[in-house]
Amino acid sequence: MTSMTELSYASGTSAKPLLGDTIGANFDRTAAAFADREALVERATGRRWTYDQLAAEVDAVALGLLDLGVGKGDRVGIWAPNCAEWMFVQYATAKIGAVLVTINPAYRVHELEFVLNQAGIRTLVAAPAFKTSDYAAMIEQVRPRCAALEDVVLLGGGSWDALLEAGRAGDPGRLAGIGATLTADDPINIQYTSGTTGFPKGATLSHHNILNNGFFVGEGCGYDQEDRICVPVPFYHCFGMVMGNLAATSHGACVVIPAPAFDPRATLEAVAAERCTSLYGVPTMFIAELNDPSFAEHDLSSLRTGIMAGSPCPVEVMKQVIERMGMAEVTICYGMTETSPVSTQTRADDSLDRRVSTVGTVHPHLEVKIVDPETGVTVPRGTPGEFCTRGYSVMLGYWEQPDKTAEVIDAARWMHTGDLAVMDADGYVNITGRIKDMVIRGGENIYPREIEEFLYTHPDIVDAQVIGVPDARYGEELMAWVRLREGAGPLTAEGLREFCAGRLAHYKIPRYVHVVDEFPMTVTGKIRKVQMRAEAVDILGLHDAAKQRHA
C-alpha cells in the first residue's frame, strides 16, 4: 500500500498568515507607511509618483468613477497598453468595489464586442489608439451593439481630464465609507482566457485571490521597500497586475514601466537608469534582451532577482539570465489566470539545477496534487498526471458560466489545470505537457478551437485543425492543417495571414499552413494531434527547436 508521503501531494506552509484585507485597505496602509518613497516610474513620459502622490491619483480616479455613477459590483473595462493610468484605474476600482475587466490590447472588434457584452461592462476606460489599432474607432463600431455600455473614457483626452477634475473636487471621505462596506471575498477582477468553445471565459478573481498571490510572490522574491521592479510584461494579465503591481504595493516597492509594450532595449535602459533590482518576463522577452545588439552597453549590476514565467522556460536561457544579467536570485513561477495566477515557485536558495529544470514547489497556503486524469486518484511521486491546486488562489468561477466553472473546479474546490506534471521525491514539480491542446506562444494562452472555428469562415477551407509546433523564440508557434474545397486554388501561409489580419488578434494568426487531403485519425475517428505535431517537426524542419529543454 502506498503511504501518504509517497503520493504527489504537497501543501505550502508559511510563518506569515494570509492577508485578510481588501486591495484598497492594503494599498492605503502601504502609502501611509512609505509616503515619500517612489512608487511608480513611467519611462515613456518621465513621470514619477511617490506613494503619497500615487494614492492621491488613485483616489481622484475612484471619486471620478463614483461621479459617473459607477458603484460596487459594476464592471469597468480597461483597454490600454502599460501606462500609469492603467495602474490608477486598477487600484481605484478596487477601492470602490467595482470589478475591473482587463482587455487584451491585441483584441480586434469581434473580441472586444464579445467581452463588453459578456461582462456587461458599464464604463470603459481606453487608450484612443496604440500602434496600428484605432481603439476609439473600434469602440464606436461596437457601441451600438453593447447595451450595458454607458460611458467611454479615453485616456489623454477631455473625458479623462473631466473624470480627474470631478474626482479631485470630490469628498475623499466617501471612499472610507465605501471601503467599510467591502469584503476581501468580493469579486474585483475579470480576466479573459481564450476559450476552448471558441469564445474566451472570464476568470473572476477576488481581492483575497490576487492580493495574497501578489504578496506571496513578492515574499518569494524577497521584496521590501528598497526594491524596484521593472515590469515589461502586460498589465492586462496577472503577470503584470498581480505579480508586478500587487507584489510591489504590498511591500512598499517601486514599479518601473519601461515602455507601453515590450521593447528589449527600452527594458534594458530602464533597468540600468532606474537601478532596478528585479526584472520580469516570459522567456521570449529575456531571449530578446540577451540578444539585443546593445546588451553590453547597459549596466545591469543592480539586478538581484526577477521572475521568468508564462511559458516553458528554456534551461539555457535561465542560465544566461543568471550569468549575464546577474539575476542570481531569479525565480520561475508556474500558474494560470484561474489561480491568481501562481501555484508553484522556485526559491532563491534552490540549487541551480532545481531552478533551471523545475517550476519549484507549492506556494504558501496552497495545496497541489497530481492525479490520474481518468480516475482522479492521486498518483505516486515520479508518476505523470494532471496538476491540480486548491486554496485561497482558486478563482470564484468563470463570469456567469457556472457550467464552465464546474468543468474545471470539482466539488472539493480543486482546480483542474489540464496540465500534465510530475512531482519528485522532494516536492519539486515539472510541467511535462498538456491534456488539452492549449498552445502557449510567448506567454499567450491560445486555444486552437477558437482559431479553428474562425478558419471555417474562409470560403476555401472545409476543415481545419490548429496545433502548436516548437519554436526557439516563442516556445510554440501556430500551425494550421487545412482541407480545401474541391477546385480551390492554392492556400499559402501569407494568404491565410491576410484573411486573418484585423479579424483575429495577431498572436492567434497561424504562422504555418499545411494543406492535406485528410487528417491522421484514430480508429475511433478522433483527430491525432500528437501525430500531427510529430509530423510537423519533420515537415517544417524544427528539430533543433524541438530539442530545447524546458522546466
XYZ file of C-alpha atoms in Angstrom, residues 14-501:
488
model
C 4.386 29.819 5.937
C 5.233 31.752 9.081
C 3.257 34.630 7.536
C -0.542 34.410 7.612
C -2.788 35.204 4.651
C -3.783 38.862 4.321
C -7.416 39.379 5.208
C -7.921 42.901 3.919
C -9.045 44.427 0.653
C -6.682 45.760 -2.001
C -7.695 49.341 -1.156
C -7.038 48.934 2.571
C -3.700 47.223 1.926
C -2.659 49.947 -0.531
C -3.624 52.764 1.853
C -1.588 51.195 4.636
C 1.481 50.946 2.366
C 1.007 54.520 1.098
C 0.877 55.808 4.678
C 3.960 53.827 5.728
C 6.102 54.778 2.704
C 4.563 58.133 1.717
C 7.779 59.737 0.440
C 9.226 56.682 -1.289
C 8.966 56.332 -5.052
C 6.053 54.085 -6.008
C 5.780 54.355 -9.803
C 8.001 55.425 -12.693
C 6.769 55.697 -16.273
C 9.811 55.808 -18.540
C 7.979 56.781 -21.747
C 6.875 60.145 -20.307
C 9.400 60.612 -17.492
C 6.573 60.902 -14.945
C 7.165 59.766 -11.350
C 4.989 59.328 -8.292
C 5.770 58.797 -4.625
C 3.360 56.590 -2.697
C 1.661 59.738 -1.377
C 1.236 61.110 -4.914
C 0.090 57.742 -6.295
C -2.531 57.468 -3.538
C -3.850 60.941 -4.472
C -4.187 59.926 -8.153
C -5.910 56.645 -7.242
C -8.391 58.466 -5.001
C -9.110 61.060 -7.710
C -9.875 58.324 -10.252
C -12.011 56.436 -7.702
C -14.069 59.547 -6.908
C -14.298 60.364 -10.629
C -15.737 56.906 -11.326
C -18.242 57.388 -8.485
C -19.223 60.699 -10.095
C -20.013 58.771 -13.309
C -22.353 56.570 -11.280
C -20.071 53.515 -11.059
C -20.852 51.514 -7.935
C -19.931 48.299 -6.150
C -20.156 45.305 -8.481
C -20.321 47.396 -11.672
C -17.887 46.279 -14.357
C -15.261 48.769 -15.526
C -13.216 47.771 -18.569
C -9.642 48.864 -19.206
C -8.266 48.601 -22.728
C -4.818 50.132 -22.969
C -1.125 49.286 -23.106
C 1.005 49.600 -19.959
C 0.821 53.127 -18.564
C 0.475 54.851 -15.201
C -3.245 55.439 -15.744
C -3.760 51.687 -16.064
C -2.442 51.298 -12.516
C -4.564 54.220 -11.238
C -7.686 52.518 -12.579
C -6.649 49.143 -11.119
C -6.490 50.476 -7.565
C -9.349 52.968 -7.957
C -11.840 50.270 -8.985
C -10.706 48.105 -6.059
C -11.338 50.990 -3.629
C -14.972 51.416 -4.728
C -15.737 47.711 -5.161
C -16.116 47.887 -8.950
C -14.995 44.861 -10.958
C -12.064 45.654 -13.268
C -12.301 43.831 -16.597
C -8.860 43.707 -18.203
C -8.932 43.698 -22.007
C -6.032 42.474 -24.135
C -4.585 45.383 -26.188
C -4.302 42.991 -29.173
C -8.058 42.358 -29.317
C -9.908 43.200 -32.511
C -13.516 44.252 -32.996
C -15.304 40.901 -32.571
C -13.277 40.027 -29.436
C -13.914 43.464 -27.912
C -17.644 43.227 -28.583
C -17.851 39.777 -27.019
C -16.091 40.877 -23.805
C -18.072 44.118 -23.452
C -21.326 42.151 -23.671
C -20.331 39.022 -21.759
C -19.061 41.019 -18.766
C -21.771 43.680 -19.060
C -19.183 46.471 -18.951
C -20.774 49.759 -17.811
C -17.764 52.057 -18.157
C -14.821 51.547 -20.498
C -11.501 53.315 -19.975
C -9.362 53.049 -23.096
C -6.348 54.458 -24.871
C -7.535 56.295 -28.011
C -5.087 54.278 -30.128
C -1.987 52.124 -29.855
C 0.423 51.026 -32.590
C -1.818 50.250 -35.587
C -5.000 49.846 -33.517
C -7.527 52.686 -33.564
C -9.266 51.812 -30.300
C -11.633 54.793 -30.424
C -12.915 53.801 -33.875
C -13.347 50.151 -32.842
C -15.281 51.185 -29.729
C -17.618 53.379 -31.790
C -18.136 50.477 -34.204
C -19.339 48.086 -31.470
C -21.002 50.582 -29.126
C -24.495 50.355 -30.670
C -24.457 46.595 -30.002
C -23.301 46.855 -26.345
C -26.402 47.626 -24.283
C -24.683 47.843 -20.893
C -22.012 50.323 -22.005
C -22.862 53.798 -20.684
C -19.566 55.702 -20.567
C -16.348 55.591 -22.582
C -13.393 57.460 -21.101
C -10.424 57.937 -23.445
C -7.043 58.387 -21.774
C -5.267 61.640 -22.537
C -8.493 63.248 -23.761
C -11.220 65.507 -22.474
C -13.231 62.665 -20.922
C -10.239 61.521 -18.816
C -9.482 65.100 -17.750
C -13.127 65.586 -16.779
C -13.101 62.384 -14.723
C -9.979 63.528 -12.842
C -11.368 67.025 -12.330
C -14.598 65.657 -10.859
C -12.601 63.279 -8.688
C -10.289 65.959 -7.323
C -13.316 68.064 -6.394
C -14.974 65.092 -4.682
C -15.115 64.208 -0.999
C -12.361 61.705 -0.060
C -14.444 60.749 2.981
C -16.772 58.870 0.625
C -14.019 56.338 -0.106
C -13.557 55.448 3.565
C -17.295 54.881 3.872
C -17.392 52.642 0.814
C -14.279 50.783 1.932
C -16.047 49.812 5.152
C -18.731 48.014 3.101
C -16.303 45.885 1.057
C -15.060 42.401 1.924
C -11.920 40.605 0.790
C -14.049 37.944 -0.903
C -15.822 40.392 -3.231
C -15.102 39.877 -6.943
C -12.703 42.586 -8.090
C -11.271 41.479 -11.417
C -12.336 39.579 -14.538
C -9.564 38.322 -16.806
C -10.468 36.636 -20.061
C -8.722 33.442 -21.068
C -9.084 32.055 -24.576
C -11.941 29.602 -24.674
C -11.973 26.010 -25.911
C -15.508 26.650 -27.135
C -14.353 29.401 -29.469
C -15.018 32.254 -27.035
C -12.996 33.484 -24.053
C -14.110 32.775 -20.484
C -13.900 35.423 -17.759
C -11.946 34.171 -14.759
C -13.447 36.086 -11.819
C -10.985 36.932 -9.055
C -11.435 38.462 -5.592
C -9.333 40.864 -3.501
C -8.333 37.811 -1.438
C -7.256 35.853 -4.533
C -4.946 38.376 -6.138
C -3.758 40.451 -3.171
C -2.442 37.351 -1.423
C -0.937 35.889 -4.563
C 0.893 39.141 -5.301
C 2.061 39.341 -1.692
C 3.439 35.793 -1.554
C 5.088 36.091 -4.980
C 6.809 39.183 -3.547
C 7.804 37.209 -0.464
C 9.299 34.556 -2.765
C 11.416 37.273 -4.391
C 12.410 38.737 -1.016
C 10.890 42.184 -1.701
C 10.908 45.167 0.622
C 10.651 48.944 0.194
C 14.150 49.100 -1.337
C 13.147 47.042 -4.387
C 12.488 48.498 -7.825
C 10.644 46.112 -10.134
C 10.917 46.504 -13.897
C 7.596 45.315 -15.387
C 7.721 44.913 -19.195
C 5.001 42.234 -19.109
C 1.434 43.416 -19.844
C -0.751 44.755 -17.049
C -3.892 43.209 -18.575
C -2.599 39.801 -17.464
C -1.953 38.505 -13.941
C 1.811 38.612 -14.564
C 1.748 42.414 -14.729
C -1.082 43.479 -12.456
C -0.711 40.838 -9.717
C 2.893 39.577 -9.727
C 4.055 43.084 -10.674
C 1.808 45.777 -9.232
C 0.299 43.985 -6.221
C 3.608 42.345 -5.262
C 5.138 45.839 -5.272
C 2.453 47.768 -3.403
C 2.056 45.076 -0.728
C 5.785 45.510 0.066
C 6.291 49.249 -0.481
C 8.427 48.585 -3.566
C 8.510 50.676 -6.757
C 7.059 49.696 -10.165
C 9.038 50.807 -13.214
C 7.162 50.740 -16.550
C 9.889 50.550 -19.224
C 7.584 51.136 -22.220
C 3.892 50.851 -23.208
C 4.609 47.471 -24.862
C 7.617 45.207 -24.695
C 10.785 46.630 -26.192
C 14.052 44.827 -25.336
C 16.286 47.891 -25.495
C 13.851 50.092 -23.561
C 13.703 47.379 -20.899
C 17.500 47.196 -20.591
C 17.706 51.007 -20.479
C 15.054 51.141 -17.748
C 16.862 48.571 -15.587
C 20.143 50.497 -15.905
C 18.758 54.019 -15.480
C 16.367 53.213 -12.634
C 18.715 50.770 -10.859
C 16.037 48.075 -10.884
C 16.580 45.142 -8.538
C 14.045 42.849 -10.209
C 13.052 42.126 -13.817
C 10.079 40.157 -15.130
C 9.472 38.455 -18.428
C 8.345 35.448 -20.394
C 11.278 33.523 -21.915
C 10.796 35.284 -25.270
C 11.469 38.635 -23.605
C 14.644 37.503 -21.877
C 15.873 35.957 -25.157
C 15.277 39.279 -26.945
C 17.109 41.222 -24.212
C 20.097 38.857 -24.165
C 20.357 39.072 -27.966
C 19.871 42.845 -28.234
C 22.904 44.401 -30.001
C 23.162 46.997 -27.229
C 23.145 44.435 -24.384
C 26.773 45.044 -23.338
C 26.214 48.805 -23.075
C 23.780 48.532 -20.153
C 24.851 48.362 -16.513
C 22.592 45.676 -15.046
C 24.568 45.318 -11.814
C 21.590 46.462 -9.699
C 19.608 43.336 -10.630
C 19.190 40.755 -7.883
C 16.042 38.826 -8.655
C 13.126 38.572 -11.056
C 10.612 36.147 -12.470
C 10.526 34.086 -15.634
C 7.066 32.619 -16.223
C 4.134 32.431 -18.619
C 5.680 29.807 -20.876
C 8.049 26.841 -20.518
C 11.461 28.258 -19.579
C 14.414 27.007 -21.683
C 17.194 25.810 -19.388
C 19.965 27.557 -21.345
C 18.125 30.883 -21.252
C 17.692 30.612 -17.483
C 21.449 30.009 -17.092
C 22.271 33.066 -19.224
C 19.862 35.247 -17.219
C 21.710 34.262 -14.056
C 25.217 34.591 -15.517
C 24.987 37.509 -17.977
C 22.243 39.594 -16.345
C 23.382 38.990 -12.772
C 19.957 37.830 -11.606
C 21.397 35.407 -9.062
C 18.067 35.017 -7.241
C 15.785 34.785 -10.305
C 12.787 32.509 -9.815
C 10.467 30.556 -12.074
C 6.742 30.683 -11.384
C 4.025 28.382 -12.680
C 0.313 29.030 -12.643
C -2.726 30.100 -14.630
C -5.141 33.041 -14.675
C -7.768 30.935 -12.877
C -5.413 30.566 -9.881
C -4.496 34.237 -9.458
C -2.010 33.055 -11.027
C 0.896 31.380 -9.155
C 0.741 27.845 -7.691
C 4.449 26.958 -7.557
C 7.669 28.965 -7.454
C 11.366 28.172 -7.242
C 13.248 29.688 -4.311
C 16.372 31.843 -4.322
C 18.218 29.219 -2.287
C 17.307 26.321 -4.600
C 20.226 24.712 -6.410
C 20.904 25.929 -9.948
C 19.707 22.595 -11.301
C 16.365 22.907 -9.461
C 15.950 26.495 -10.598
C 16.592 25.792 -14.252
C 14.813 22.469 -14.603
C 11.653 22.657 -12.426
C 8.849 25.116 -11.701
C 9.562 24.846 -7.971
C 7.428 23.755 -5.061
C 3.943 24.551 -3.780
C 3.291 28.190 -2.800
C 2.490 29.159 0.816
C -1.079 28.399 1.975
C -1.841 26.342 -1.147
C -2.210 22.634 -1.861
C -1.161 20.868 -5.032
C -1.595 17.295 -6.177
C -1.039 15.284 -9.326
C -3.822 12.918 -10.252
C -4.622 10.259 -12.792
C -6.725 12.209 -15.345
C -9.054 9.243 -15.824
C -9.728 8.276 -12.194
C -8.874 11.453 -10.249
C -6.748 9.365 -7.852
C -3.523 10.996 -6.616
C -0.556 9.288 -8.286
C 2.732 8.262 -6.617
C 5.604 10.755 -6.831
C 7.528 10.397 -10.063
C 4.369 9.444 -11.979
C 2.906 11.870 -14.544
C -0.649 13.079 -14.144
C -2.844 16.188 -14.139
C -1.730 19.100 -11.962
C -4.460 20.290 -9.566
C -4.365 23.073 -6.996
C -6.598 24.205 -4.133
C -6.656 27.107 -1.713
C -7.143 30.866 -1.462
C -5.909 31.403 -5.055
C -8.627 29.462 -6.897
C -10.947 31.843 -8.771
C -14.537 32.426 -7.734
C -15.529 30.988 -11.122
C -15.990 31.942 -14.758
C -18.188 35.047 -15.018
C -21.817 33.938 -15.451
C -20.746 30.497 -16.714
C -21.398 28.050 -13.850
C -21.338 25.123 -16.284
C -17.822 26.011 -17.465
C -16.725 26.571 -13.854
C -17.957 23.098 -12.903
C -15.820 21.597 -15.676
C -12.579 22.778 -14.013
C -13.342 23.182 -10.280
C -14.528 19.978 -8.625
C -16.788 19.524 -5.617
C -13.812 19.674 -3.245
C -12.675 23.028 -4.791
C -9.661 21.568 -6.613
C -8.805 23.471 -9.779
C -8.005 21.027 -12.579
C -5.429 22.800 -14.733
C -5.328 20.450 -17.699
C -1.522 20.473 -17.453
C 0.466 17.253 -17.179
C 3.098 17.298 -14.446
C 5.436 15.141 -12.377
C 6.351 15.736 -8.710
C 9.692 14.416 -7.467
C 10.525 12.969 -4.051
C 11.249 16.455 -2.653
C 8.048 18.027 -3.961
C 9.552 19.820 -6.977
C 7.264 19.930 -9.997
C 7.959 19.558 -13.708
C 5.317 20.509 -16.275
C 5.545 17.866 -18.993
C 2.721 18.710 -21.358
C -0.964 19.498 -21.591
C -4.007 17.298 -21.553
C -5.879 19.917 -23.511
C -4.462 21.231 -26.744
C -3.748 24.727 -25.475
C -0.791 26.401 -27.161
C 1.410 28.819 -25.199
C 3.006 31.257 -27.621
C 5.342 33.723 -25.931
C 3.258 33.682 -22.750
C -0.123 33.980 -24.540
C -2.509 31.101 -23.944
C -4.185 30.129 -27.211
C -6.908 27.529 -27.610
C -6.844 26.005 -31.118
C -10.619 25.512 -31.164
C -11.212 29.280 -31.263
C -8.935 29.656 -34.296
C -10.289 26.538 -36.000
C -13.825 27.911 -35.768
C -12.664 31.161 -37.313
C -10.829 29.380 -40.140
C -14.076 27.658 -41.095
C -15.304 31.095 -42.243
C -12.680 31.063 -45.032
C -14.506 30.327 -48.307
C -11.958 27.709 -49.448
C -11.455 25.828 -46.142
C -13.701 22.842 -45.435
C -11.867 21.563 -42.368
C -9.120 22.970 -40.137
C -7.000 21.694 -37.280
C -4.635 24.008 -35.407
C -1.652 22.728 -33.442
C 1.309 24.174 -31.597
C 4.742 23.434 -33.049
C 8.124 24.045 -31.370
C 9.641 27.489 -31.798
C 13.021 28.656 -30.486
C 11.792 32.191 -29.881
C 8.181 31.880 -28.671
C 8.291 28.345 -27.217
C 5.469 27.411 -29.568
C 4.052 28.731 -32.839
C 0.722 28.034 -34.503
C 0.352 25.735 -37.486
C -2.920 25.225 -39.341
C -3.581 21.932 -41.151
C -6.402 22.552 -43.611
C -8.533 20.644 -46.106
C -9.666 22.756 -49.057
C -12.878 22.583 -51.066
C -12.622 20.881 -54.430
C -11.336 23.214 -57.126
C -9.939 25.773 -54.646
C -6.690 27.480 -55.572
C -3.511 27.094 -53.526
C -3.566 28.488 -49.976
C -0.320 29.944 -48.633
C 0.574 30.986 -45.103
C 0.741 34.562 -46.366
C -2.732 34.299 -47.905
C -4.165 32.936 -44.683
C -2.473 35.706 -42.687
C -4.119 38.306 -44.936
C -7.509 36.663 -44.353
C -6.995 36.748 -40.552
C -5.420 40.215 -40.295
